[in-house]
PDB file of C-alpha atoms in Angstrom:
ATOM      1  CA  MET A 136     -52.809 -11.440 -37.985  1.00 43.00           C
ATOM      2  CA  SER A 137     -53.321 -13.172 -40.734  1.00 52.00           C
ATOM      3  CA  GLU A 138     -53.499 -17.207 -41.428  1.00 83.00           C
ATOM      4  CA  LEU A 139     -49.272 -17.043 -42.533  1.00 92.00           C
ATOM      5  CA  THR A 140     -46.095 -19.062 -40.422  1.00 94.00           C
ATOM      6  CA  VAL A 141     -42.468 -17.437 -40.533  1.00 95.00           C
ATOM      7  CA  ILE A 142     -39.807 -20.060 -40.037  1.00 96.00           C
ATOM      8  CA  CYS A 143     -36.986 -17.545 -39.343  1.00 94.00           C
ATOM      9  CA  ALA A 144     -33.009 -20.183 -39.768  1.00 90.00           C
ATOM     10  CA  ARG A 145     -31.554 -17.877 -36.335  1.00 83.00           C
ATOM     11  CA  PRO A 146     -31.715 -19.116 -32.487  1.00 77.00           C
ATOM     12  CA  ASP A 147     -33.763 -16.117 -32.380  1.00 77.00           C
ATOM     13  CA  GLY A 148     -34.823 -12.725 -32.479  1.00 72.00           C
ATOM     14  CA  GLN A 149     -31.299 -10.927 -32.354  1.00 73.00           C
ATOM     15  CA  ASP A 150     -29.273  -9.553 -35.069  1.00 76.00           C
ATOM     16  CA  GLU A 151     -25.501 -10.997 -36.031  1.00 72.00           C
ATOM     17  CA  ALA A 152     -22.041  -9.512 -34.923  1.00 68.00           C
ATOM     18  CA  THR A 153     -21.343 -10.146 -37.884  1.00 68.00           C
ATOM     19  CA  GLY A 154     -23.933 -10.456 -41.566  1.00 73.00           C
ATOM     20  CA  PRO A 155     -26.674  -9.371 -42.704  1.00 83.00           C
ATOM     21  CA  LEU A 156     -29.386  -7.888 -40.294  1.00 87.00           C
ATOM     22  CA  VAL A 157     -32.756 -10.015 -39.627  1.00 91.00           C
ATOM     23  CA  SER A 158     -34.265  -7.981 -37.552  1.00 90.00           C
ATOM     24  CA  PRO A 159     -35.684  -5.283 -39.790  1.00 93.00           C
ATOM     25  CA  VAL A 160     -36.853  -8.040 -41.557  1.00 94.00           C
ATOM     26  CA  LEU A 161     -39.196  -9.327 -37.690  1.00 93.00           C
ATOM     27  CA  THR A 162     -40.619  -6.276 -37.588  1.00 94.00           C
ATOM     28  CA  ALA A 163     -41.941  -5.355 -41.459  1.00 96.00           C
ATOM     29  CA  LEU A 164     -43.640  -8.876 -40.131  1.00 95.00           C
ATOM     30  CA  ALA A 165     -44.461  -8.268 -37.175  1.00 93.00           C
ATOM     31  CA  GLY A 166     -47.720  -6.499 -39.972  1.00 92.00           C
ATOM     32  CA  HIS A 167     -48.180  -9.378 -41.377  1.00 94.00           C
ATOM     33  CA  THR A 168     -48.389 -12.712 -38.624  1.00 93.00           C
ATOM     34  CA  ASP A 169     -47.757 -13.005 -35.177  1.00 90.00           C
ATOM     35  CA  ARG A 170     -46.384 -16.748 -35.537  1.00 92.00           C
ATOM     36  CA  VAL A 171     -43.202 -16.097 -35.965  1.00 94.00           C
ATOM     37  CA  HIS A 172     -40.551 -19.103 -34.783  1.00 94.00           C
ATOM     38  CA  PHE A 173     -36.354 -18.922 -34.515  1.00 94.00           C
ATOM     39  CA  VAL A 174     -35.859 -22.737 -35.558  1.00 93.00           C
ATOM     40  CA  GLY A 175     -31.994 -22.481 -35.072  1.00 88.00           C
ATOM     41  CA  ARG A 176     -29.528 -23.257 -38.202  1.00 88.00           C
ATOM     42  CA  PHE A 177     -30.533 -26.700 -39.067  1.00 90.00           C
ATOM     43  CA  PRO A 178     -34.078 -26.845 -39.386  1.00 92.00           C
ATOM     44  CA  ASN A 179     -35.000 -30.309 -38.374  1.00 93.00           C
ATOM     45  CA  ARG A 180     -38.577 -32.121 -37.917  1.00 94.00           C
ATOM     46  CA  ASP A 181     -39.116 -29.932 -34.572  1.00 94.00           C
ATOM     47  CA  ILE A 182     -40.417 -27.861 -37.933  1.00 96.00           C
ATOM     48  CA  ASP A 183     -43.142 -30.561 -38.970  1.00 96.00           C
ATOM     49  CA  PRO A 184     -46.320 -29.038 -35.979  1.00 95.00           C
ATOM     50  CA  LEU A 185     -45.119 -25.053 -38.495  1.00 95.00           C
ATOM     51  CA  LEU A 186     -46.192 -26.461 -41.442  1.00 95.00           C
ATOM     52  CA  THR A 187     -49.508 -24.990 -42.139  1.00 92.00           C
ATOM     53  CA  GLY A 188     -51.169 -22.818 -43.887  1.00 93.00           C
ATOM     54  CA  ARG A 189     -48.774 -20.291 -46.033  1.00 96.00           C
ATOM     55  CA  ILE A 190     -45.302 -20.762 -44.682  1.00 97.00           C
ATOM     56  CA  VAL A 191     -42.951 -17.889 -44.736  1.00 98.00           C
ATOM     57  CA  VAL A 192     -38.720 -19.018 -44.516  1.00 97.00           C
ATOM     58  CA  VAL A 193     -35.907 -16.771 -42.681  1.00 96.00           C
ATOM     59  CA  GLY A 194     -33.119 -17.740 -44.481  1.00 93.00           C
ATOM     60  CA  GLU A 195     -29.842 -18.947 -46.269  1.00 93.00           C
ATOM     61  CA  GLU A 196     -30.903 -20.986 -49.479  1.00 95.00           C
ATOM     62  CA  ASN A 197     -29.371 -24.317 -47.768  1.00 95.00           C
ATOM     63  CA  GLN A 198     -32.459 -23.760 -44.153  1.00 95.00           C
ATOM     64  CA  PHE A 199     -34.796 -22.605 -47.251  1.00 97.00           C
ATOM     65  CA  ALA A 200     -34.114 -26.395 -48.316  1.00 97.00           C
ATOM     66  CA  ALA A 201     -34.124 -28.092 -44.887  1.00 96.00           C
ATOM     67  CA  VAL A 202     -37.801 -27.284 -44.669  1.00 97.00           C
ATOM     68  CA  VAL A 203     -39.192 -28.024 -48.535  1.00 97.00           C
ATOM     69  CA  LEU A 204     -37.091 -31.541 -47.549  1.00 97.00           C
ATOM     70  CA  ARG A 205     -39.586 -32.162 -44.222  1.00 97.00           C
ATOM     71  CA  MET A 206     -42.225 -30.392 -46.144  1.00 96.00           C
ATOM     72  CA  ILE A 207     -41.424 -33.477 -48.753  1.00 95.00           C
ATOM     73  CA  ARG A 208     -41.171 -35.835 -46.020  1.00 94.00           C
ATOM     74  CA  ARG A 209     -45.427 -35.165 -44.180  1.00 93.00           C
ATOM     75  CA  GLY A 210     -46.155 -35.049 -47.877  1.00 93.00           C
ATOM     76  CA  LEU A 211     -47.024 -31.243 -48.624  1.00 94.00           C
ATOM     77  CA  LEU A 212     -45.382 -32.177 -52.594  1.00 92.00           C
ATOM     78  CA  GLY A 213     -46.236 -34.777 -53.317  1.00 85.00           C
ATOM     79  CA  ALA A 214     -44.961 -38.624 -53.743  1.00 77.00           C
ATOM     80  CA  PRO A 215     -44.259 -40.373 -57.411  1.00 75.00           C
ATOM     81  CA  ASP A 216     -46.410 -43.554 -55.637  1.00 78.00           C
ATOM     82  CA  THR A 217     -48.780 -41.155 -54.655  1.00 79.00           C
ATOM     83  CA  GLY A 218     -49.526 -38.289 -56.698  1.00 79.00           C
ATOM     84  CA  PRO A 219     -49.640 -34.497 -56.527  1.00 85.00           C
ATOM     85  CA  PRO A 220     -51.058 -32.800 -52.764  1.00 87.00           C
ATOM     86  CA  ALA A 221     -54.170 -33.325 -52.244  1.00 85.00           C
ATOM     87  CA  GLN A 222     -54.288 -29.318 -52.117  1.00 90.00           C
ATOM     88  CA  ILE A 223     -50.797 -26.906 -52.351  1.00 93.00           C
ATOM     89  CA  THR A 224     -48.949 -25.197 -50.065  1.00 95.00           C
ATOM     90  CA  PRO A 225     -47.679 -21.936 -51.126  1.00 97.00           C
ATOM     91  CA  VAL A 226     -44.507 -20.978 -49.986  1.00 98.00           C
ATOM     92  CA  GLY A 227     -42.100 -18.092 -49.524  1.00 98.00           C
ATOM     93  CA  TYR A 228     -38.778 -16.670 -48.949  1.00 98.00           C
ATOM     94  CA  ILE A 229     -36.935 -14.213 -47.263  1.00 97.00           C
ATOM     95  CA  PRO A 230     -33.197 -14.488 -48.172  1.00 96.00           C
ATOM     96  CA  LEU A 231     -31.412 -11.950 -45.801  1.00 94.00           C
ATOM     97  CA  GLN A 232     -28.686 -11.568 -48.592  1.00 93.00           C
ATOM     98  CA  ARG A 233     -28.318 -12.162 -52.719  1.00 95.00           C
ATOM     99  CA  ASN A 234     -28.216 -15.589 -53.771  1.00 95.00           C
ATOM    100  CA  ASP A 235     -28.369 -17.464 -57.180  1.00 96.00           C
ATOM    101  CA  LEU A 236     -32.377 -19.049 -55.856  1.00 97.00           C
ATOM    102  CA  SER A 237     -32.947 -15.033 -55.361  1.00 97.00           C
ATOM    103  CA  ARG A 238     -31.552 -13.842 -58.622  1.00 96.00           C
ATOM    104  CA  ARG A 239     -33.237 -17.246 -60.432  1.00 96.00           C
ATOM    105  CA  TRP A 240     -35.818 -15.977 -59.054  1.00 97.00           C
ATOM    106  CA  ARG A 241     -36.132 -12.927 -59.262  1.00 97.00           C
ATOM    107  CA  LEU A 242     -36.776 -12.351 -55.278  1.00 98.00           C
ATOM    108  CA  GLY A 243     -36.265  -9.365 -53.486  1.00 97.00           C
ATOM    109  CA  VAL A 244     -33.706 -10.089 -50.316  1.00 97.00           C
ATOM    110  CA  GLY A 245     -34.136  -8.620 -46.787  1.00 96.00           C
ATOM    111  CA  VAL A 246     -36.700  -6.215 -46.216  1.00 96.00           C
ATOM    112  CA  ASP A 247     -38.090  -5.679 -50.236  1.00 97.00           C
ATOM    113  CA  ALA A 248     -38.835  -9.273 -49.624  1.00 97.00           C
ATOM    114  CA  VAL A 249     -41.332  -9.098 -47.189  1.00 97.00           C
ATOM    115  CA  GLU A 250     -44.539  -8.449 -48.793  1.00 97.00           C
ATOM    116  CA  GLU A 251     -44.079 -10.925 -51.714  1.00 97.00           C
ATOM    117  CA  ALA A 252     -43.423 -13.572 -49.379  1.00 97.00           C
ATOM    118  CA  CYS A 253     -46.858 -12.484 -47.217  1.00 97.00           C
ATOM    119  CA  ARG A 254     -49.276 -11.971 -50.072  1.00 95.00           C
ATOM    120  CA  GLY A 255     -47.656 -12.217 -53.552  1.00 96.00           C
ATOM    121  CA  ALA A 256     -49.481 -15.076 -55.879  1.00 97.00           C
ATOM    122  CA  VAL A 257     -47.579 -18.756 -56.388  1.00 97.00           C
ATOM    123  CA  HIS A 258     -46.068 -20.154 -59.003  1.00 97.00           C
ATOM    124  CA  PRO A 259     -44.851 -23.826 -59.796  1.00 96.00           C
ATOM    125  CA  ILE A 260     -40.768 -23.725 -58.677  1.00 97.00           C
ATOM    126  CA  PRO A 261     -38.674 -27.066 -60.105  1.00 97.00           C
ATOM    127  CA  VAL A 262     -37.258 -29.101 -57.056  1.00 97.00           C
ATOM    128  CA  ALA A 263     -35.202 -32.528 -56.609  1.00 97.00           C
ATOM    129  CA  ARG A 264     -33.073 -33.865 -54.556  1.00 96.00           C
ATOM    130  CA  ASP A 265     -30.646 -37.252 -54.094  1.00 96.00           C
ATOM    131  CA  ASP A 266     -30.226 -40.020 -53.106  1.00 93.00           C
ATOM    132  CA  ASN A 267     -28.559 -39.159 -48.981  1.00 91.00           C
ATOM    133  CA  GLY A 268     -32.245 -38.263 -48.423  1.00 92.00           C
ATOM    134  CA  GLY A 269     -32.460 -34.685 -49.192  1.00 94.00           C
ATOM    135  CA  VAL A 270     -33.129 -32.353 -51.850  1.00 97.00           C
ATOM    136  CA  LEU A 271     -31.686 -29.251 -53.842  1.00 98.00           C
ATOM    137  CA  ILE A 272     -33.585 -26.267 -54.582  1.00 97.00           C
ATOM    138  CA  SER A 273     -30.660 -24.025 -56.463  1.00 97.00           C
ATOM    139  CA  HIS A 274     -27.860 -25.140 -57.338  1.00 97.00           C
ATOM    140  CA  GLY A 275     -26.089 -28.120 -56.585  1.00 97.00           C
ATOM    141  CA  GLU A 276     -21.393 -27.691 -57.240  1.00 97.00           C
ATOM    142  CA  ILE A 277     -18.780 -30.145 -57.199  1.00 97.00           C
ATOM    143  CA  ASP A 278     -14.887 -28.926 -57.761  1.00 96.00           C
ATOM    144  CA  ASP A 279     -12.075 -30.621 -59.962  1.00 95.00           C
ATOM    145  CA  PRO A 280     -14.977 -34.076 -60.387  1.00 96.00           C
ATOM    146  CA  ALA A 281     -13.023 -37.059 -61.393  1.00 96.00           C
ATOM    147  CA  GLY A 282     -14.964 -40.396 -62.645  1.00 97.00           C
ATOM    148  CA  THR A 283     -17.364 -41.411 -64.832  1.00 97.00           C
ATOM    149  CA  ALA A 284     -20.689 -39.053 -65.293  1.00 97.00           C
ATOM    150  CA  TYR A 285     -24.703 -40.457 -66.734  1.00 97.00           C
ATOM    151  CA  LEU A 286     -27.322 -38.300 -67.324  1.00 97.00           C
ATOM    152  CA  ASP A 287     -30.595 -41.009 -67.563  1.00 96.00           C
ATOM    153  CA  GLU A 288     -28.428 -43.171 -69.883  1.00 93.00           C
ATOM    154  CA  HIS A 289     -26.357 -41.095 -72.224  1.00 95.00           C
ATOM    155  CA  THR A 290     -22.648 -40.666 -70.715  1.00 96.00           C
ATOM    156  CA  LEU A 291     -21.456 -37.550 -69.240  1.00 95.00           C
ATOM    157  CA  LEU A 292     -18.418 -37.443 -67.762  1.00 94.00           C
ATOM    158  CA  ARG A 293     -16.109 -39.905 -68.496  1.00 95.00           C
ATOM    159  CA  GLY A 294     -12.487 -38.603 -67.342  1.00 94.00           C
ATOM    160  CA  SER A 295     -12.082 -34.681 -65.083  1.00 93.00           C
ATOM    161  CA  ALA A 296     -13.226 -31.691 -65.829  1.00 94.00           C
ATOM    162  CA  SER A 297     -13.083 -28.753 -63.179  1.00 94.00           C
ATOM    163  CA  ARG A 298     -16.345 -28.078 -62.576  1.00 95.00           C
ATOM    164  CA  LEU A 299     -20.139 -28.922 -62.065  1.00 96.00           C
ATOM    165  CA  VAL A 300     -22.635 -27.310 -61.930  1.00 97.00           C
ATOM    166  CA  VAL A 301     -27.097 -29.062 -61.449  1.00 98.00           C
ATOM    167  CA  ARG A 302     -29.940 -27.199 -61.039  1.00 97.00           C
ATOM    168  CA  PRO A 303     -33.630 -28.295 -60.892  1.00 97.00           C
ATOM    169  CA  GLU A 304     -34.907 -26.950 -64.226  1.00 95.00           C
ATOM    170  CA  SER A 305     -38.901 -27.412 -65.604  1.00 88.00           C
ATOM    171  CA  PRO A 306     -39.359 -30.005 -67.246  1.00 89.00           C
ATOM    172  CA  ALA A 307     -36.230 -32.276 -68.113  1.00 87.00           C
ATOM    173  CA  GLY A 308     -36.231 -32.040 -64.121  1.00 94.00           C
ATOM    174  CA  LEU A 309     -32.141 -31.470 -64.397  1.00 97.00           C
ATOM    175  CA  SER A 310     -30.110 -28.574 -66.133  1.00 96.00           C
ATOM    176  CA  VAL A 311     -26.745 -29.573 -65.611  1.00 97.00           C
ATOM    177  CA  THR A 312     -23.493 -27.617 -66.716  1.00 96.00           C
ATOM    178  CA  VAL A 313     -20.533 -29.214 -66.897  1.00 96.00           C
ATOM    179  CA  GLU A 314     -16.663 -26.676 -66.863  1.00 93.00           C
ATOM    180  CA  ARG A 315     -13.482 -27.437 -68.205  1.00 88.00           C
ATOM    181  CA  ARG A 316     -10.671 -25.174 -67.911  1.00 81.00           C
ATOM    182  CA  ARG A 317      -9.143 -23.341 -70.835  1.00 72.00           C
ATOM    183  CA  ALA A 318      -5.285 -21.932 -71.744  1.00 71.00           C
ATOM    184  CA  PHE A 319      -4.626 -18.326 -71.962  1.00 70.00           C
ATOM    185  CA  LYS A 320      -7.127 -17.806 -69.445  1.00 71.00           C
ATOM    186  CA  LEU A 321      -9.782 -18.212 -71.473  1.00 72.00           C
ATOM    187  CA  PRO A 322     -12.230 -18.625 -70.146  1.00 73.00           C
ATOM    188  CA  PRO A 323     -13.621 -21.649 -69.492  1.00 76.00           C
ATOM    189  CA  LYS A 324     -15.162 -23.939 -72.119  1.00 87.00           C
ATOM    190  CA  ARG A 325     -19.686 -24.783 -70.729  1.00 90.00           C
ATOM    191  CA  GLN A 326     -21.801 -27.503 -72.212  1.00 93.00           C
ATOM    192  CA  THR A 327     -25.275 -27.503 -70.909  1.00 95.00           C
ATOM    193  CA  HIS A 328     -27.409 -30.684 -70.700  1.00 96.00           C
ATOM    194  CA  SER A 329     -31.620 -31.181 -69.331  1.00 96.00           C
ATOM    195  CA  GLY A 330     -31.948 -34.459 -67.966  1.00 96.00           C
ATOM    196  CA  ARG A 331     -33.865 -36.157 -65.645  1.00 96.00           C
ATOM    197  CA  ALA A 332     -30.750 -37.666 -63.353  1.00 97.00           C
ATOM    198  CA  LEU A 333     -27.947 -37.563 -62.824  1.00 97.00           C
ATOM    199  CA  SER A 334     -25.233 -39.868 -61.438  1.00 97.00           C
ATOM    200  CA  ILE A 335     -21.490 -39.751 -60.724  1.00 97.00           C
ATOM    201  CA  GLY A 336     -18.924 -42.105 -59.827  1.00 97.00           C
ATOM    202  CA  PHE A 337     -15.690 -40.846 -58.588  1.00 97.00           C
ATOM    203  CA  ASP A 338     -12.382 -42.156 -58.858  1.00 97.00           C
ATOM    204  CA  THR A 339     -11.623 -40.589 -55.434  1.00 97.00           C
ATOM    205  CA  PRO A 340     -14.495 -39.354 -52.450  1.00 97.00           C
ATOM    206  CA  THR A 341     -15.300 -36.638 -53.782  1.00 97.00           C
ATOM    207  CA  MET A 342     -16.526 -33.205 -51.956  1.00 97.00           C
ATOM    208  CA  VAL A 343     -20.534 -32.365 -52.754  1.00 97.00           C
ATOM    209  CA  VAL A 344     -22.162 -29.014 -52.341  1.00 97.00           C
ATOM    210  CA  SER A 345     -25.546 -28.774 -52.009  1.00 96.00           C
ATOM    211  CA  ASP A 346     -27.940 -25.805 -52.106  1.00 96.00           C
ATOM    212  CA  GLY A 347     -24.647 -23.194 -50.334  1.00 92.00           C
ATOM    213  CA  ALA A 348     -23.942 -26.445 -47.271  1.00 93.00           C
ATOM    214  CA  ARG A 349     -20.615 -28.864 -47.794  1.00 94.00           C
ATOM    215  CA  ARG A 350     -21.834 -32.024 -46.919  1.00 92.00           C
ATOM    216  CA  PRO A 351     -20.724 -33.721 -44.300  1.00 90.00           C
ATOM    217  CA  ARG A 352     -17.345 -35.521 -46.268  1.00 95.00           C
ATOM    218  CA  GLU A 353     -15.685 -36.686 -49.618  1.00 96.00           C
ATOM    219  CA  LEU A 354     -18.569 -39.306 -51.072  1.00 96.00           C
ATOM    220  CA  PRO A 355     -17.848 -42.162 -53.120  1.00 97.00           C
ATOM    221  CA  ARG A 356     -20.539 -41.292 -55.386  1.00 97.00           C
ATOM    222  CA  TRP A 357     -23.505 -38.959 -55.775  1.00 97.00           C
ATOM    223  CA  THR A 358     -27.137 -39.066 -57.233  1.00 97.00           C
ATOM    224  CA  TRP A 359     -29.377 -36.123 -57.703  1.00 98.00           C
ATOM    225  CA  TYR A 360     -32.610 -37.271 -59.667  1.00 97.00           C
ATOM    226  CA  ALA A 361     -35.764 -34.283 -60.217  1.00 96.00           C
ATOM    227  CA  HIS A 362     -38.917 -34.257 -58.198  1.00 94.00           C
ATOM    228  CA  THR A 363     -42.547 -35.270 -59.245  1.00 91.00           C
ATOM    229  CA  GLU A 364     -43.939 -32.570 -57.790  1.00 93.00           C
ATOM    230  CA  PRO A 365     -43.738 -28.412 -58.023  1.00 95.00           C
ATOM    231  CA  LEU A 366     -42.938 -26.542 -54.734  1.00 97.00           C
ATOM    232  CA  TYR A 367     -45.682 -23.377 -54.901  1.00 97.00           C
ATOM    233  CA  LEU A 368     -43.177 -19.859 -55.039  1.00 98.00           C
ATOM    234  CA  ALA A 369     -44.495 -16.590 -54.414  1.00 98.00           C
ATOM    235  CA  ARG A 370     -42.391 -14.983 -57.237  1.00 97.00           C
ATOM    236  CA  PRO A 371     -42.927 -12.441 -59.714  1.00 95.00           C
ATOM    237  CA  ALA A 372     -44.974 -14.490 -63.223  1.00 91.00           C
ATOM    238  CA  ASP A 373     -42.757 -16.057 -65.930  1.00 85.00           C
TER     239      ASP A 373
END
């Protein structure tokens, strides 16, 4: 068996009554490793001892993000004050259904993702963080934002929009799209900007969605900023 660890964001190996099946993925993984750990839907610091060698995560975008956050907390992705990590930690991701991250990086889904996640070559992808101690690997969303937003030193929004979408992007750090509704059922007007950090103060507390997960409560302000080092993900080359 190879020296890789699988972190499965399910409480056990059983399939859900509804939703995508995990059992075919587990069967396919058996040919690669016997180190499969079922950590539950909310991976936290309890997974830290598992973060060695090549790490493969099975689950949704926000569950993958939770594992990446623990990697950052342990210094496996480097930091501004320490620079790059001493060695690269290869990571594979197995989504159980198609999502934004799998589309962006052309990943397989379910059983089709197993081979590449376990043995594929890794390539860097950008990562962002937020001022609440979280991480962004796929995309963040804010519906109906109203307030003042700055992208680096530039004013991005003053007033309201219909939607704001943020994605980690190289080399700028962040890609920020502001959407505004138009009359007569026309598609929304979209403007995309690039920068290192986005900070927004809301006129009234507003809900923020990060990697598909809603924050526990509405917030008066929010910041996303680029992490200094990339994540090395098993994926097709650019």
